[in-house]
mmCIF file of C-alpha atoms and ligand atoms in Angstrom:
data_model
loop_
_atom_site.group_PDB
_atom_site.id
_atom_site.type_symbol
_atom_site.label_atom_id
_atom_site.label_comp_id
_atom_site.label_asym_id
_atom_site.label_seq_id
_atom_site.Cartn_x
_atom_site.Cartn_y
_atom_site.Cartn_z
ATOM 1 C CA MET A 575 -17.510 -25.364 -1.442
ATOM 2 C CA LYS A 576 -16.271 -27.253 1.908
ATOM 3 C CA ARG A 577 -12.666 -25.870 2.765
ATOM 4 C CA ILE A 578 -11.027 -22.569 1.627
ATOM 5 C CA ALA A 579 -7.909 -21.259 3.114
ATOM 6 C CA VAL A 580 -7.000 -17.257 3.549
ATOM 7 C CA LEU A 581 -3.443 -15.839 3.267
ATOM 8 C CA THR A 582 -2.375 -12.133 3.928
ATOM 9 C CA GLY A 583 0.852 -11.421 1.725
ATOM 10 C CA GLY A 584 3.154 -8.180 0.795
ATOM 11 C CA GLY A 585 3.249 -5.138 3.588
ATOM 12 C CA ASP A 586 0.694 -5.035 5.904
ATOM 13 C CA ALA A 587 -2.632 -2.465 5.629
ATOM 14 C CA PRO A 588 -4.915 -1.553 8.445
ATOM 15 C CA GLY A 589 -7.729 -3.768 7.602
ATOM 16 C CA LEU A 590 -6.476 -7.020 7.111
ATOM 17 C CA ASN A 591 -8.005 -8.495 10.037
ATOM 18 C CA ALA A 592 -11.274 -7.237 9.005
ATOM 19 C CA VAL A 593 -11.178 -9.054 5.752
ATOM 20 C CA ILE A 594 -10.103 -12.333 7.148
ATOM 21 C CA ARG A 595 -12.867 -11.914 10.029
ATOM 22 C CA ALA A 596 -15.448 -11.311 6.818
ATOM 23 C CA VAL A 597 -14.154 -14.480 5.077
ATOM 24 C CA VAL A 598 -14.204 -16.664 8.139
ATOM 25 C CA LYS A 599 -17.627 -15.637 9.442
ATOM 26 C CA THR A 600 -19.127 -14.978 6.057
ATOM 27 C CA ALA A 601 -17.876 -19.071 4.775
ATOM 28 C CA ILE A 602 -19.141 -20.306 7.647
ATOM 29 C CA ASN A 603 -22.601 -18.600 8.219
ATOM 30 C CA ASP A 604 -23.613 -18.869 4.557
ATOM 31 C CA TYR A 605 -21.818 -22.037 3.227
ATOM 32 C CA GLY A 606 -21.100 -23.705 6.265
ATOM 33 C CA CYS A 607 -17.736 -24.131 4.863
ATOM 34 C CA GLU A 608 -14.268 -24.883 6.995
ATOM 35 C CA VAL A 609 -11.487 -22.260 6.924
ATOM 36 C CA LEU A 610 -7.797 -22.547 7.079
ATOM 37 C CA GLY A 611 -5.497 -19.578 7.777
ATOM 38 C CA VAL A 612 -1.918 -19.791 6.228
ATOM 39 C CA ARG A 613 1.016 -18.078 8.022
ATOM 40 C CA ASP A 614 3.442 -15.627 6.548
ATOM 41 C CA GLY A 615 1.827 -15.264 2.647
ATOM 42 C CA TYR A 616 2.937 -18.321 0.522
ATOM 43 C CA ASP A 617 5.332 -19.398 2.947
ATOM 44 C CA GLY A 618 2.951 -20.859 5.101
ATOM 45 C CA PHE A 619 2.038 -23.831 2.648
ATOM 46 C CA ILE A 620 5.572 -25.410 2.863
ATOM 47 C CA ALA A 621 6.405 -24.389 6.531
ATOM 48 C CA ALA A 622 5.895 -26.725 9.571
ATOM 49 C CA GLY A 623 2.569 -25.638 11.418
ATOM 50 C CA GLY A 624 2.076 -23.010 8.567
ATOM 51 C CA THR A 625 -1.615 -23.419 8.422
ATOM 52 C CA LEU A 626 -4.454 -22.928 11.039
ATOM 53 C CA PRO A 627 -8.023 -23.607 11.148
ATOM 54 C CA LEU A 628 -9.924 -20.454 11.556
ATOM 55 C CA ASP A 629 -13.478 -20.791 13.543
ATOM 56 C CA LEU A 630 -15.590 -18.049 14.790
ATOM 57 C CA ALA A 631 -13.594 -18.017 18.173
ATOM 58 C CA ALA A 632 -10.512 -17.289 16.247
ATOM 59 C CA VAL A 633 -11.799 -14.144 14.416
ATOM 60 C CA ARG A 634 -13.220 -12.663 17.553
ATOM 61 C CA GLY A 635 -12.258 -9.118 18.662
ATOM 62 C CA ILE A 636 -9.763 -8.592 15.698
ATOM 63 C CA LEU A 637 -11.945 -5.930 13.217
ATOM 64 C CA PRO A 638 -10.143 -3.055 15.157
ATOM 65 C CA ARG A 639 -7.037 -4.625 15.126
ATOM 66 C CA GLY A 640 -3.728 -3.349 12.914
ATOM 67 C CA GLY A 641 -1.155 -5.753 11.594
ATOM 68 C CA THR A 642 -2.809 -9.653 10.377
ATOM 69 C CA ILE A 643 -3.442 -12.401 12.866
ATOM 70 C CA LEU A 644 -1.917 -14.375 10.328
ATOM 71 C CA GLY A 645 1.513 -12.624 9.575
ATOM 72 C CA THR A 646 2.862 -11.676 6.394
ATOM 73 C CA ALA A 647 5.936 -11.718 4.116
ATOM 74 C CA ASN A 648 7.112 -9.602 1.384
ATOM 75 C CA ARG A 649 10.031 -11.607 0.231
ATOM 76 C CA GLY A 650 8.206 -14.663 -0.252
ATOM 77 C CA ASN A 651 7.597 -15.127 -4.008
ATOM 78 C CA PRO A 652 7.576 -18.888 -4.621
ATOM 79 C CA PHE A 653 8.650 -18.276 -8.297
ATOM 80 C CA ALA A 654 11.788 -16.690 -7.366
ATOM 81 C CA ARG A 655 13.010 -17.660 -3.837
ATOM 82 C CA LYS A 656 16.766 -16.278 -2.695
ATOM 83 C CA VAL A 657 18.158 -19.443 -1.021
ATOM 84 C CA GLN A 658 21.638 -20.496 0.377
ATOM 85 C CA ARG A 659 22.956 -23.286 -1.764
ATOM 86 C CA ASP A 660 26.548 -24.391 -1.064
ATOM 87 C CA GLY A 661 27.617 -21.274 0.777
ATOM 88 C CA ARG A 662 25.936 -19.172 -2.252
ATOM 89 C CA GLU A 663 23.204 -17.413 -2.383
ATOM 90 C CA VAL A 664 20.739 -18.580 -5.523
ATOM 91 C CA VAL A 665 17.174 -17.775 -6.571
ATOM 92 C CA VAL A 666 14.851 -20.769 -7.277
ATOM 93 C CA ASP A 667 11.283 -21.629 -7.881
ATOM 94 C CA VAL A 668 9.095 -23.472 -5.468
ATOM 95 C CA SER A 669 6.042 -22.692 -7.004
ATOM 96 C CA ASP A 670 5.323 -26.638 -7.576
ATOM 97 C CA GLU A 671 6.017 -27.648 -4.188
ATOM 98 C CA ILE A 672 3.259 -24.801 -3.154
ATOM 99 C CA ILE A 673 1.086 -25.939 -5.329
ATOM 100 C CA SER A 674 1.503 -29.810 -4.002
ATOM 101 C CA ALA A 675 0.828 -28.680 -0.768
ATOM 102 C CA ILE A 676 -2.362 -26.647 -1.795
ATOM 103 C CA GLN A 677 -3.294 -29.893 -3.572
ATOM 104 C CA ASN A 678 -2.914 -31.681 -0.581
ATOM 105 C CA LEU A 679 -5.021 -29.642 1.536
ATOM 106 C CA LYS A 680 -7.887 -30.398 -0.923
ATOM 107 C CA LEU A 681 -8.938 -26.623 -0.860
ATOM 108 C CA ASP A 682 -11.983 -25.279 -2.876
ATOM 109 C CA ALA A 683 -10.611 -21.790 -3.068
ATOM 110 C CA LEU A 684 -7.472 -19.864 -1.937
ATOM 111 C CA ILE A 685 -8.471 -16.516 -0.964
ATOM 112 C CA VAL A 686 -5.294 -14.033 -1.395
ATOM 113 C CA ILE A 687 -5.502 -10.584 0.200
ATOM 114 C CA GLY A 688 -2.471 -8.769 -1.050
ATOM 115 C CA GLY A 689 -1.136 -5.663 -2.875
ATOM 116 C CA ASP A 690 0.370 -6.101 -6.600
ATOM 117 C CA GLY A 691 3.087 -8.363 -6.152
ATOM 118 C CA THR A 692 0.958 -10.903 -3.863
ATOM 119 C CA LEU A 693 -2.083 -10.665 -6.622
ATOM 120 C CA ARG A 694 0.757 -11.238 -9.668
ATOM 121 C CA ILE A 695 1.943 -14.801 -8.058
ATOM 122 C CA ALA A 696 -2.050 -15.543 -6.972
ATOM 123 C CA MET A 697 -2.498 -15.066 -10.819
ATOM 124 C CA GLU A 698 0.285 -17.368 -11.898
ATOM 125 C CA LEU A 699 -0.884 -19.786 -9.237
ATOM 126 C CA GLY A 700 -4.147 -19.307 -11.079
ATOM 127 C CA ALA A 701 -2.848 -20.400 -14.456
ATOM 128 C CA LYS A 702 -1.175 -23.336 -12.754
ATOM 129 C CA GLY A 703 -4.902 -24.358 -11.641
ATOM 130 C CA VAL A 704 -4.716 -23.374 -7.909
ATOM 131 C CA PRO A 705 -8.392 -21.689 -7.468
ATOM 132 C CA VAL A 706 -7.727 -18.397 -6.602
ATOM 133 C CA VAL A 707 -9.546 -15.326 -5.597
ATOM 134 C CA GLY A 708 -7.895 -11.762 -5.072
ATOM 135 C CA VAL A 709 -8.796 -8.995 -2.353
ATOM 136 C CA PRO A 710 -6.849 -5.652 -3.009
ATOM 137 C CA LYS A 711 -4.853 -4.039 -0.271
ATOM 138 C CA THR A 712 -2.776 -1.476 -0.336
ATOM 139 C CA ILE A 713 -1.989 1.752 1.535
ATOM 140 C CA ASP A 714 -0.585 2.968 -1.773
ATOM 141 C CA ASN A 715 -3.873 2.680 -3.429
ATOM 142 C CA ASP A 716 -1.773 1.590 -6.652
ATOM 143 C CA ILE A 717 -3.913 -1.450 -7.672
ATOM 144 C CA GLY A 718 -5.547 -0.913 -11.283
ATOM 145 C CA GLY A 719 -9.368 -1.936 -11.427
ATOM 146 C CA THR A 720 -10.646 -0.759 -8.299
ATOM 147 C CA GLU A 721 -11.351 2.879 -7.141
ATOM 148 C CA VAL A 722 -9.701 2.413 -3.686
ATOM 149 C CA THR A 723 -8.099 -0.427 -1.756
ATOM 150 C CA PHE A 724 -8.450 -0.666 2.325
ATOM 151 C CA GLY A 725 -5.762 0.598 4.039
ATOM 152 C CA PHE A 726 -5.446 3.855 2.258
ATOM 153 C CA ASP A 727 -7.853 5.725 4.108
ATOM 154 C CA THR A 728 -6.156 4.759 7.233
ATOM 155 C CA ALA A 729 -2.866 5.993 5.982
ATOM 156 C CA LEU A 730 -4.674 9.284 4.587
ATOM 157 C CA MET A 731 -5.615 10.011 8.191
ATOM 158 C CA ILE A 732 -2.406 9.519 10.013
ATOM 159 C CA ALA A 733 -0.623 11.798 7.073
ATOM 160 C CA THR A 734 -3.084 14.468 7.445
ATOM 161 C CA GLU A 735 -2.944 14.489 11.114
ATOM 162 C CA ALA A 736 1.029 14.795 10.753
ATOM 163 C CA LEU A 737 0.380 17.648 8.408
ATOM 164 C CA ASP A 738 -1.553 19.293 10.631
ATOM 165 C CA ARG A 739 0.707 18.687 13.817
ATOM 166 C CA LEU A 740 3.706 20.325 11.441
ATOM 167 C CA HIS A 741 1.610 23.055 10.743
ATOM 168 C CA THR A 742 1.673 24.526 14.007
ATOM 169 C CA THR A 743 5.100 23.783 15.014
ATOM 170 C CA ALA A 744 6.197 25.707 11.338
ATOM 171 C CA GLU A 745 4.097 28.664 12.028
ATOM 172 C CA ALA A 746 5.682 28.776 15.842
ATOM 173 C CA HIS A 747 9.526 28.569 14.317
ATOM 174 C CA HIS A 748 8.882 30.651 11.030
ATOM 175 C CA ARG A 749 10.243 27.220 9.589
ATOM 176 C CA VAL A 750 9.437 24.881 6.536
ATOM 177 C CA MET A 751 8.690 21.494 7.254
ATOM 178 C CA VAL A 752 8.915 18.751 4.448
ATOM 179 C CA LEU A 753 7.242 15.539 5.382
ATOM 180 C CA GLU A 754 8.262 12.463 3.394
ATOM 181 C CA LEU A 755 5.323 10.134 2.593
ATOM 182 C CA MET A 756 4.863 6.160 1.559
ATOM 183 C CA GLY A 757 3.191 5.297 -1.724
ATOM 184 C CA ARG A 758 6.056 3.921 -3.864
ATOM 185 C CA ASP A 759 5.694 4.928 -7.663
ATOM 186 C CA ALA A 760 2.120 6.201 -7.053
ATOM 187 C CA GLY A 761 1.292 9.973 -5.534
ATOM 188 C CA PHE A 762 -2.125 9.214 -3.962
ATOM 189 C CA ILE A 763 -0.641 9.628 -0.535
ATOM 190 C CA ALA A 764 0.675 12.448 -0.811
ATOM 191 C CA LEU A 765 -1.605 14.163 -2.828
ATOM 192 C CA HIS A 766 -4.864 13.275 -0.825
ATOM 193 C CA SER A 767 -3.275 14.015 2.602
ATOM 194 C CA GLY A 768 -1.526 16.945 1.245
ATOM 195 C CA VAL A 769 -4.796 18.570 -0.082
ATOM 196 C CA SER A 770 -6.593 17.772 3.092
ATOM 197 C CA GLY A 771 -3.524 19.101 5.446
ATOM 198 C CA GLY A 772 -3.391 22.284 3.984
ATOM 199 C CA ALA A 773 0.265 21.721 2.031
ATOM 200 C CA ASP A 774 1.945 24.480 0.068
ATOM 201 C CA VAL A 775 3.916 22.027 -2.021
ATOM 202 C CA ILE A 776 3.116 18.604 -2.956
ATOM 203 C CA LEU A 777 5.566 16.469 -4.991
ATOM 204 C CA ILE A 778 4.568 13.272 -6.378
ATOM 205 C CA PRO A 779 6.219 10.394 -8.862
ATOM 206 C CA GLU A 780 3.669 11.474 -11.665
ATOM 207 C CA ILE A 781 4.941 14.944 -11.948
ATOM 208 C CA PRO A 782 8.711 15.456 -11.547
ATOM 209 C CA PHE A 783 9.499 18.747 -10.186
ATOM 210 C CA LYS A 784 12.282 21.290 -10.257
ATOM 211 C CA PHE A 785 14.005 22.509 -7.109
ATOM 212 C CA GLU A 786 13.565 26.526 -8.428
ATOM 213 C CA ALA A 787 9.888 25.987 -8.755
ATOM 214 C CA VAL A 788 9.757 24.301 -5.295
ATOM 215 C CA ILE A 789 11.684 27.516 -3.504
ATOM 216 C CA ARG A 790 9.855 29.616 -5.733
ATOM 217 C CA LYS A 791 6.513 29.015 -3.620
ATOM 218 C CA VAL A 792 8.141 29.107 -0.389
ATOM 219 C CA ARG A 793 9.510 32.692 -1.474
ATOM 220 C CA GLU A 794 6.567 33.624 -2.835
ATOM 221 C CA ARG A 795 4.887 32.656 0.633
ATOM 222 C CA ALA A 796 7.701 34.361 2.656
ATOM 223 C CA GLU A 797 7.267 37.583 0.719
ATOM 224 C CA ALA A 798 3.627 37.611 1.150
ATOM 225 C CA GLY A 799 3.897 37.111 5.036
ATOM 226 C CA SER A 800 3.509 33.530 5.635
ATOM 227 C CA HIS A 801 6.952 32.923 7.076
ATOM 228 C CA PHE A 802 6.652 28.967 6.925
ATOM 229 C CA SER A 803 5.515 26.408 4.601
ATOM 230 C CA LEU A 804 4.384 22.729 4.402
ATOM 231 C CA LEU A 805 5.446 20.511 1.832
ATOM 232 C CA ALA A 806 3.821 16.895 1.574
ATOM 233 C CA VAL A 807 6.829 14.591 -0.798
ATOM 234 C CA SER A 808 5.736 11.338 -1.996
ATOM 235 C CA GLU A 809 9.008 8.814 -1.468
ATOM 236 C CA GLY A 810 8.967 8.333 -5.150
ATOM 237 C CA ALA A 811 8.876 11.720 -6.308
ATOM 238 C CA ARG A 812 11.864 13.080 -8.299
ATOM 239 C CA PRO A 813 13.436 15.871 -9.715
ATOM 240 C CA LEU A 814 12.728 16.449 -13.674
ATOM 241 C CA GLY A 815 15.882 14.659 -15.671
ATOM 242 C CA GLY A 816 16.869 13.116 -12.108
ATOM 243 C CA GLN A 817 16.481 10.038 -10.326
ATOM 244 C CA THR A 818 14.162 8.296 -7.661
ATOM 245 C CA VAL A 819 15.836 7.789 -4.469
ATOM 246 C CA TYR A 820 16.499 4.629 -2.896
ATOM 247 C CA ARG A 821 17.731 4.040 0.350
ATOM 248 C CA ARG A 822 21.215 2.178 1.347
ATOM 249 C CA ALA A 823 20.986 -1.196 -1.057
ATOM 250 C CA GLY A 824 20.643 -3.960 1.030
ATOM 251 C CA ASP A 825 18.648 -7.341 1.077
ATOM 252 C CA GLU A 826 16.535 -6.038 -1.599
ATOM 253 C CA VAL A 827 16.162 -8.535 -4.485
ATOM 254 C CA TYR A 828 12.451 -8.419 -4.062
ATOM 255 C CA VAL A 829 11.400 -4.986 -3.201
ATOM 256 C CA PRO A 830 13.540 -1.953 -3.550
ATOM 257 C CA ARG A 831 13.323 0.277 -0.511
ATOM 258 C CA LEU A 832 12.498 4.018 -1.618
ATOM 259 C CA GLY A 833 13.104 6.775 0.742
ATOM 260 C CA GLY A 834 15.666 9.872 1.219
ATOM 261 C CA ILE A 835 14.147 12.196 -1.325
ATOM 262 C CA GLY A 836 12.383 14.485 1.539
ATOM 263 C CA GLN A 837 16.019 14.858 2.821
ATOM 264 C CA GLU A 838 17.050 16.073 -0.558
ATOM 265 C CA VAL A 839 14.251 18.700 -0.920
ATOM 266 C CA GLY A 840 14.872 19.881 2.664
ATOM 267 C CA GLN A 841 18.670 20.400 2.320
ATOM 268 C CA TYR A 842 18.038 22.198 -0.664
ATOM 269 C CA ILE A 843 15.848 24.712 0.694
ATOM 270 C CA GLU A 844 17.903 24.954 3.906
ATOM 271 C CA LEU A 845 20.792 25.909 1.655
ATOM 272 C CA GLN A 846 18.613 28.818 -0.025
ATOM 273 C CA GLY A 847 17.899 30.401 3.584
ATOM 274 C CA PHE A 848 14.854 29.080 5.032
ATOM 275 C CA GLU A 849 15.412 27.060 8.459
ATOM 276 C CA THR A 850 13.750 23.337 7.438
ATOM 277 C CA ARG A 851 13.170 20.394 9.036
ATOM 278 C CA VAL A 852 12.306 17.144 7.519
ATOM 279 C CA THR A 853 10.057 14.193 9.076
ATOM 280 C CA VAL A 854 9.634 10.956 7.269
ATOM 281 C CA LEU A 855 6.434 9.583 8.488
ATOM 282 C CA GLY A 856 7.279 5.868 7.531
ATOM 283 C CA HIS A 857 5.712 2.683 9.235
ATOM 284 C CA VAL A 858 3.276 4.749 11.346
ATOM 285 C CA GLN A 859 1.175 5.128 8.251
ATOM 286 C CA ARG A 860 0.594 1.270 8.147
ATOM 287 C CA GLY A 861 0.205 0.506 11.848
ATOM 288 C CA GLY A 862 -2.619 0.645 14.280
ATOM 289 C CA SER A 863 -6.485 0.321 14.128
ATOM 290 C CA PRO A 864 -8.360 1.140 10.493
ATOM 291 C CA THR A 865 -10.568 3.662 10.162
ATOM 292 C CA ALA A 866 -14.282 3.009 9.879
ATOM 293 C CA PHE A 867 -13.809 3.424 6.177
ATOM 294 C CA ASP A 868 -11.171 0.900 5.823
ATOM 295 C CA ARG A 869 -13.172 -1.527 8.406
ATOM 296 C CA TRP A 870 -16.421 -1.268 6.435
ATOM 297 C CA LEU A 871 -14.385 -1.768 2.705
ATOM 298 C CA ALA A 872 -12.469 -4.820 4.309
ATOM 299 C CA THR A 873 -15.338 -6.125 5.430
ATOM 300 C CA ARG A 874 -17.418 -6.082 2.398
ATOM 301 C CA TYR A 875 -14.045 -7.440 0.176
ATOM 302 C CA GLY A 876 -13.586 -10.074 2.363
ATOM 303 C CA ALA A 877 -17.487 -11.287 2.111
ATOM 304 C CA ALA A 878 -17.369 -10.587 -1.587
ATOM 305 C CA ALA A 879 -14.471 -12.586 -2.036
ATOM 306 C CA VAL A 880 -16.115 -15.720 -0.406
ATOM 307 C CA ARG A 881 -19.608 -15.193 -2.460
ATOM 308 C CA THR A 882 -17.028 -15.239 -5.653
ATOM 309 C CA ALA A 883 -14.925 -18.490 -4.367
ATOM 310 C CA ALA A 884 -18.602 -20.238 -3.954
ATOM 311 C CA ALA A 885 -19.689 -18.863 -7.807
ATOM 312 C CA ALA A 886 -16.452 -20.565 -8.913
ATOM 313 C CA GLY A 887 -15.068 -17.093 -9.494
ATOM 314 C CA PHE A 888 -11.366 -17.972 -9.834
ATOM 315 C CA GLY A 889 -8.692 -15.869 -11.143
ATOM 316 C CA ARG A 890 -10.589 -12.939 -10.163
ATOM 317 C CA MET A 891 -10.327 -9.948 -7.831
ATOM 318 C CA VAL A 892 -13.268 -8.228 -5.820
ATOM 319 C CA ALA A 893 -13.020 -4.281 -6.380
ATOM 320 C CA LEU A 894 -14.954 -1.446 -5.670
ATOM 321 C CA ARG A 895 -16.522 0.471 -8.439
ATOM 322 C CA ASP A 896 -19.017 3.236 -8.341
ATOM 323 C CA GLY A 897 -19.551 2.415 -4.792
ATOM 324 C CA LYS A 898 -20.420 -1.359 -5.593
ATOM 325 C CA VAL A 899 -18.377 -4.209 -4.847
ATOM 326 C CA ILE A 900 -17.692 -6.157 -7.739
ATOM 327 C CA ASP A 901 -15.717 -8.822 -8.991
ATOM 328 C CA ILE A 902 -13.179 -8.447 -12.281
ATOM 329 C CA PRO A 903 -10.720 -10.477 -13.605
ATOM 330 C CA LEU A 904 -7.183 -10.534 -11.924
ATOM 331 C CA ASN A 905 -5.942 -10.054 -14.939
ATOM 332 C CA ASP A 906 -7.416 -6.359 -15.776
ATOM 333 C CA ALA A 907 -6.804 -5.223 -12.314
ATOM 334 C CA LEU A 908 -2.811 -5.793 -12.756
ATOM 335 C CA ALA A 909 -2.404 -4.935 -16.348
ATOM 336 C CA VAL A 910 -1.975 -1.396 -15.577
ATOM 337 C CA PRO A 911 -0.797 0.236 -12.313
ATOM 338 C CA LYS A 912 -2.976 2.838 -11.062
ATOM 339 C CA ARG A 913 -1.523 6.016 -10.927
ATOM 340 C CA VAL A 914 -2.619 9.820 -9.967
ATOM 341 C CA ASP A 915 -4.424 11.217 -13.177
ATOM 342 C CA LEU A 916 -2.899 13.970 -13.951
ATOM 343 C CA ASN A 917 -6.002 15.958 -15.608
ATOM 344 C CA GLY A 918 -8.131 14.484 -13.140
ATOM 345 C CA ASP A 919 -10.573 16.595 -10.182
ATOM 346 C CA ALA A 920 -7.826 16.028 -7.488
ATOM 347 C CA VAL A 921 -4.963 17.595 -9.118
ATOM 348 C CA LEU A 922 -7.055 20.506 -10.513
ATOM 349 C CA THR A 923 -8.511 20.977 -7.144
ATOM 350 C CA ALA A 924 -5.161 21.381 -5.713
ATOM 351 C CA ARG A 925 -3.543 23.698 -8.600
ATOM 352 C CA GLY A 926 -6.707 25.627 -8.227
ATOM 353 C CA LEU A 927 -6.154 26.197 -4.253
ATOM 354 C CA GLY A 928 -2.312 27.612 -5.540
ATOM 355 C CA ILE A 929 -0.708 24.272 -4.293
ATOM 356 C CA SER A 930 2.498 24.165 -5.953
ATOM 357 C CA PHE A 931 3.584 20.625 -7.548
ATOM 358 C CA GLY A 932 6.993 21.920 -8.094
ATOM 359 C CA ASP A 933 6.611 21.899 -12.237
ATOM 360 C CA GLY A 934 5.698 25.832 -12.599
HETATM 361 O O1 F6P B 573 3.718 -0.788 -0.675
HETATM 362 C C1 F6P B 573 3.376 -0.545 1.269
HETATM 363 C C2 F6P B 573 4.366 0.365 1.483
HETATM 364 O O2 F6P B 573 4.538 0.592 2.863
HETATM 365 C C3 F6P B 573 5.260 1.449 0.437
HETATM 366 O O3 F6P B 573 4.384 2.651 0.528
HETATM 367 C C4 F6P B 573 6.469 1.286 0.966
HETATM 368 O O4 F6P B 573 7.418 2.198 -0.173
HETATM 369 C C5 F6P B 573 6.600 -0.018 1.382
HETATM 370 O O5 F6P B 573 5.660 -0.336 1.458
HETATM 371 C C6 F6P B 573 7.727 -0.075 2.641
HETATM 372 O O6 F6P B 573 7.958 -1.658 2.623
HETATM 373 P P1 F6P B 573 8.926 -2.318 3.795
HETATM 374 O O7 F6P B 573 7.706 -2.178 4.602
HETATM 375 O O8 F6P B 573 9.331 -3.615 3.228
HETATM 376 O O9 F6P B 573 9.941 -1.339 4.478
#
């Protein structure tokens, strides 16, 4: 292995820089290999100045830093790129251009750090002969085949702290506090932080809720003397028989933006006579320094990805199973998206604690 490249794609997650650092250090120290960084996801292969050499000095000091020194893009699908042609917007396939740019660079491996969308593109490039190795990233924790993605733990810490802070002000003012959390179609962030932050109601996409059941819980608490309630609401949660709530439609060909269900739940509760405030935590969940766990996992993933590349394990993704970092076919990882197990111990634990999922 003489030359490899690394890129980060999709929404950022705390720990991306820790992976990049581990890739560079392991490739240089263990394999004497040259490493190129690719800027802004796959776009860097076809942009002027889109690749840069990464040596040990380039990754010094980046372990605790959020974001990604390479930049990222979640609108850069080479197989379906939106471009302007003759004043009209059209979708074109630029994958061949990207593949020939990769071939010109004479890469022995391309390490792709990304979520579901970015890894799916990696798999398609792999099918066209690009030697890819995947590293699973997302605060949503929704990638199959791995117990956890890096970035999730940091998002949980931030969400839990937000719930703790909302708890005290909710109690002081005898209010209902609704916290809308990220996660797309998976409820892991709301479920885990909701349990860790003592939420009374947790609404997740996997369990459609009834407004009446939510208000019943708030009322029961008030009648028992707790004149405040805390709700952790996943952005993908939806009422039984209702629709997922999206933000105003805009430039969303690639990834429709979720958001607004927190406000709908808050309005309903307010109309039932309980003073309510809604907080949307948003991108705070993705920014800033990774937790120790995420740094540890990201570093192990980065190093393992280089070892997988050296063993010609192309078309594979590093993953965590039973506490060990292994590698699995990308195909298997992406076959079924990971969702909250309705019979798993996390949901049972929450129910046992008296937390409502709004389905009772
Ligand atoms: O997938 C990560 C994530 O943060 C989701 O939880 C969220 O729905 C989405 O990305 C937000 O994307 P954007 O950064 O494009 O607003």
